[in-house]
Amino acid sequence: MATSSVSKGCFVFKPTSKKRKTLSTEDYFTDGSENPENSRLRFQLFQSQWQDMKEEVQMVHDDLNKKILDSLLEFIGKSVASFQSRAVGWESRMRASEIPTAALVLGVNVPDHDVTFQSLSDLLRESVSPFVASVQAKECGALQHLMKKVMQQLMGGGVALDEDDAEEQSGYQISDLPRKGFNCSLGILCDWYQNLNKKSCIKSPGKKRSSSGSDFPKKPPLVVIFKDLEAFCPQVLQDFIVICSQYIQQLPLVFVFGIATSPSTIQRMLPHSVSSLLCIELFQSLSCTQHLATVIDKLVLTSKFPFKISGKVLKVLVGIFLYHDFSVCNFIRGLQLALFEHFFGQPLSVLCCEEEEALAQVRQFSHEDVEKILQLPSIMRYVEKQEPQEQVKLLTSDDHVKVVTQNLLKDLCSYHRNFYPILRCLHLLTSSLPKFPLGKQIRELHVLCLENNVWESEEYESAMQLLRMLAKDELVAALQKCVEVLQPGMTKKLKEVVHQLKDIIAKLKMLDQLSDETISCEGEQESSSGKSLQKTDLFHLQKTLMEMRETRRNKAKTPYEVLRNHTVDYLDSLVKMHLLPPESQPLYEVFYYSSSATVRRHLNATPRTSIQTALSHPHYYLQSEALKSEGGTISKAAPDICIIYKLHLECGRLINLYDWLQAYFTVTAADGQDPDSAEGHVDEMKHARFIRAVSELEFLGFIKSTKQKTDHVARLTWGGCQT
Amino acid sequence: MPAELRQQGYSEAQLRLVSEKVPCREAQAAALLALFGEPDHYSFPSIFIYGHRAMGKSHVTLTLLRELQMPHVVVSCVECVSPGLLFEQVLGSLFDSSAVTLSRSPSLSDFVRLYRQLCAEDSAKHTRYIVLDRAEVLRDMSANLLPGFLRLQELDNVTVILLSEIVWDKFRPSTGCFEPLQLHFPDYSKGLQQILAQDSHPSYSAELYTFYINILLGVFYSVCKDLRELRHLAALNFPKFCEPLEKGEAEESDTHKLWRNIEPHLKKAMQTVYLRELPYYSKFLLIAAYLASYNPARTDRRFFVKHHGKIRKTTFLKKHEKTSNHLLGPKPFPLDRLLAIFYSVVDSRVAPTASIFSQISSLVTLQLLTQVGHDDQLDNPKYKCTVSLDFIRAIARTVGFDILRYLYDFL
């Protein structure tokens, strides 16, 4: 850019703001797609489904947190009452100098805590007190920062108490809020709190109170939430507690400690002299594995949402959860990523919506869309299986394809409606078996069913064998539970199943009356066989035993055994009918997202592998065919750092810089040119490039300078991609 | 009865009220009052009161000042993170607070100037008192602060009272200063019982409560002489003590039975719950960190290389390594050593993903590891493992790893 200045200097050019147009997510989504209309539709579908899922998650979350939050609220309410009854109760008078503290043990899944604390402080603001401050360790390195944070949040909350005169209040606020760092002391907070109470006392009889303030007790407590107790500097925390305890007579303070590890942290961080100032009660939250199970149950194991993930993707997401972070939030984020990728990458995902919408959508399909349908692998398999006549019809008539697609969509929807209830039944029946052949958690069974024909697996066979040995009352109980699971939202087929199961249960109960006769009958048989065992030699004994086993096997079974076998066979047929893997269903690509590699790459990044790939195969990232090299050779057109990196792979623990430089010259020398021709004369340009590349490599952590030998650097990595 | 409080200028009734409020501390209160003198008398410029925790230092001082209505200000020095805060609190409560306008980070001379100015406007009829609680914090503030406060009387009729748990010898600045008058508050010893017995429960007789306090002191006096703590224990256990009375199983006179009932409760130790829930790889990272912290680096070859040959412990030992590493505490180790051990103890192939690295920093946040040293954080950070042996054994058991076989101390 040109300037009108005559003198030399640095000029700053600010970009004109008009030129830059901020792109919305939708623009990114549709950008570069051949059919923008289709993309826009998919984006809307994505958004609406994500919204639904988010609401569901929120509900799950509220549900799970309800118990612990309720008990917390009760505790805080109780401590408030104790503040007020101080003059009366012996118990509360004796403990008057202690600060009520709730130790909330939340587990190590730190990323999830934010949500919990958010709902906790919302709840508190709603029902207990408008004065809630939550602090994080990273904002509170020193005592004054902690003080300032707490006071800002508490005194800022005062506005909510009297919304009537918010303006007057805020005028007062600004002058009273801590102006400068040194002005923060609890004394000020104390004055402010007493002023506030006086004001509200005078005002409340005459004026109508705002709705938010109406149900607060007379002296609302001041709640301070320490989100991550472990990360706080112990000295800061101790000082803060000591100071607060001096004001506890005037300020009804309540602390909430968010603890990720174990309650013993409190003892480790606070010496006895400080912890004795607190009156601590412990609250334990639900474990995160249970939380995950519920989330999977509500989001994945349901036909409510059209979008589904394949077994592999589910495995990756659960693996990240179990092996890496224990974070339910991250799991949900992974699910969101899969959802987004699905709608972004699969043009036919326009059909991934409610049944009626999808059917209507198919009717409006263009010829290109029909082509896309026919190109789906599952549809190709489907076409191959048809009669030749039908095949021709499918390949020639768009309308016919549309009709077939509609039918297939309907089939798929009903497949989903039956799949999950039957899956739950199978889990109910097998989860109580010894050694859990089909997994303890339903998600394990789900993955099994998604990937293969579950009935072909060994685990399934052993489970069925165990089922055939189940005692009667256990079987009846399990079947009854199954009926309960199947009851809501029944389809025609499920109605039939429920009917059958009820029938079986009734028959099993009928057996009770018959049982007496069979027992007596059996007793006779036993005694007769017992006689034959007498007085034989070893060989004969063995023979008779073998025979007895044979006869027992062929022996007419008890009515219960017959019925049990019949029941298990029926269950087996149910599994074979309904728990087909989704890949066997035509059109499954529309609903299932199966690119587990993408999910893994995005959620579980491998920085070192990426760097090594970039350095050894630069063409992969730079997208230039010219850089492709065969075998172990190095293209001289590659970036300097790649050449340097390749050369250093051939060295030992210590690298001689001069040799390295020479090797670099050799590689980069022009083809015809003899590298030795310029002996003694070092190309300064190349030298500089070499040094820059070496320091880049050092920055990336592959080498470091060493004091063992001058002119040498030490290698820090071994192995890696040698090819 | 100990000496009664006597001082001219105060009414009998006021003095009696004060002496009732300071049980077992009448002597100290009398001494203090004698030092204060009549309301308008100049007192000693600065008084240094010291004694253990919960010995009634602040209680006696404050009761005197409050009940006898002497103009005073109490400042807790812990609360004053900067001298400015201290000055502001002192001036704000001694004078009209609206007139106090201090600069952004005031020095002692600012304070003195303003104090003198305010004094001239509003001179003292009675002696003013400035009480600095937890005065030991003053030592860490600017060097002229403590000497300045000790001689504040040169400005006005004012006395500064310092309260601390530490003896004066630890305060004395190297540059010298005005020596305050020292007053020691000794242990309550037998007085404890009398004080504790004062908070008797309204629904039970005072004798029963006194008996209860005697039992309590019998158990705890040898280990704890802290009044506050004892009072806490008393409140905690009294309902348990009264349980048989409530149920009607025992009479108030049936002391032996009551004692037998309460004893197990008093001896019950608090149970700490160990943490056993961690992501799978985090457990292995923690195990690896523990091994790195407690094994000498030279022995890694022996533990983690398959064909290390036979190295016997005795020939292998260096002299200083003969002491148990567990007695010496954890040693720092670099990140690469942690990862090398991690990869050899974890049984499956694990890619070095970002999640693995972020787990290390979560372990630091959870205070299971600590980062050591400040230089070279980017290049080669060092850590220490801060968990106990019991803890790591519990963790190792959950993943089926026999950690003792890999610890040098237990070979």
XYZ file of C-alpha atoms in Angstrom, chain A residues 88 90-91 93-95 97-98 108 110 143-144 147 179-188 228 230-232 239 242-243 246-247 260-264 267-269 272-273 276-278 287-289 320-326 603-609 698-699 701 704, chain B residues 53 76 78-82 84-85 88-89 102-106 133-134 199-202 209 226 228-229 231-232 234-236 238-239 270-275 277-282 336 348 350-357 359 362 365-368 378-380 386 391:
132
model
C -32.302 -20.173 70.325
C -27.904 -24.898 71.566
C -26.517 -26.868 68.640
C -24.938 -21.621 68.990
C -22.130 -24.048 69.711
C -21.186 -24.213 66.064
C -18.152 -19.825 64.611
C -17.960 -22.472 61.920
C -12.274 -36.835 37.897
C -13.414 -32.285 35.201
C -5.677 -13.592 47.960
C -6.688 -10.197 46.610
C -11.423 -11.473 47.260
C -12.748 0.259 42.543
C -9.145 -0.655 42.975
C -7.260 -3.723 43.997
C -6.615 -2.650 47.554
C -10.139 -1.688 48.294
C -11.413 -5.237 48.608
C -12.012 -6.316 52.122
C -14.734 -8.282 53.735
C -15.500 -5.301 55.922
C -16.914 -3.536 52.893
C -11.832 -26.854 41.551
C -7.482 -29.120 44.194
C -6.066 -26.460 41.952
C -6.283 -23.652 44.499
C -6.152 -17.128 54.442
C -9.517 -17.523 58.237
C -10.717 -14.085 57.184
C -13.893 -13.637 61.476
C -16.956 -12.236 59.803
C -12.484 -34.043 41.820
C -10.435 -36.624 43.676
C -11.294 -37.593 47.221
C -12.431 -35.876 50.395
C -8.995 -36.361 51.895
C -7.239 -32.486 55.016
C -4.207 -32.303 52.797
C -4.785 -28.716 51.757
C -6.187 -28.597 61.230
C -6.317 -25.061 62.562
C -11.691 -26.702 62.233
C -13.234 -23.397 61.188
C -15.428 -25.268 58.739
C -20.356 -41.892 38.933
C -19.637 -40.820 35.389
C -19.993 -44.338 34.011
C -12.128 -42.356 24.395
C -14.401 -42.118 27.380
C -13.113 -45.186 29.206
C -9.461 -44.941 28.378
C -8.851 -41.240 28.299
C -11.072 -38.727 29.925
C -14.224 -40.082 31.618
C -11.255 -36.293 18.792
C -8.088 -38.142 19.590
C -5.426 -36.294 17.703
C -1.913 -37.630 17.408
C 0.273 -34.545 17.107
C 3.560 -36.381 16.904
C 2.443 -38.756 14.191
C 14.955 -28.122 17.434
C 11.805 -26.147 18.040
C 11.623 -31.172 19.719
C 18.591 -30.438 21.184
C -4.078 -20.141 69.754
C -6.872 -8.546 61.032
C -4.217 -11.497 57.186
C -6.983 -9.628 55.523
C -4.740 -6.743 54.574
C -2.997 -7.911 51.480
C -1.472 -4.471 51.029
C -3.083 0.500 51.771
C -5.902 -1.700 52.959
C -7.711 2.591 55.074
C -9.312 0.376 57.672
C -5.705 7.718 50.159
C -3.675 7.589 47.008
C -3.521 4.462 44.954
C -0.715 2.693 46.791
C -0.033 4.740 49.883
C -4.550 -9.126 65.070
C -2.192 -11.763 63.611
C -21.975 -23.620 77.468
C -24.233 -26.131 79.158
C -27.182 -27.428 77.209
C -30.468 -25.816 78.260
C -22.638 -31.117 81.354
C -6.967 -25.874 72.042
C -11.797 -23.914 70.133
C -11.148 -27.472 69.077
C -15.486 -26.875 72.171
C -16.046 -28.244 68.703
C -17.878 -31.147 72.853
C -20.648 -29.959 70.556
C -20.061 -32.831 68.181
C -22.843 -34.305 73.198
C -25.907 -35.641 71.341
C -12.297 -40.391 60.659
C -12.232 -42.629 57.628
C -10.699 -41.307 54.517
C -11.928 -42.605 51.239
C -9.381 -43.389 48.596
C -9.904 -42.459 45.023
C -11.896 -43.977 39.795
C -9.610 -42.803 37.051
C -9.590 -43.372 33.292
C -7.694 -46.524 32.346
C -4.605 -44.880 30.933
C -4.483 -42.282 33.682
C 10.351 -38.674 28.620
C -1.565 -52.666 24.863
C -1.036 -46.936 22.747
C -0.558 -44.155 20.246
C 0.996 -41.005 21.719
C -2.168 -38.991 21.278
C -3.046 -35.559 22.539
C -5.344 -37.187 25.082
C -2.447 -38.973 26.739
C -0.574 -35.712 27.132
C -4.100 -36.618 30.983
C -5.059 -33.311 34.439
C -4.443 -30.371 38.293
C -5.741 -33.116 40.507
C -2.548 -32.740 42.531
C -1.621 -36.352 42.031
C 8.315 -26.259 27.265
C 11.243 -28.449 26.469
C 11.632 -30.871 29.277
C 2.720 -37.111 45.221
C -2.917 -45.236 47.270
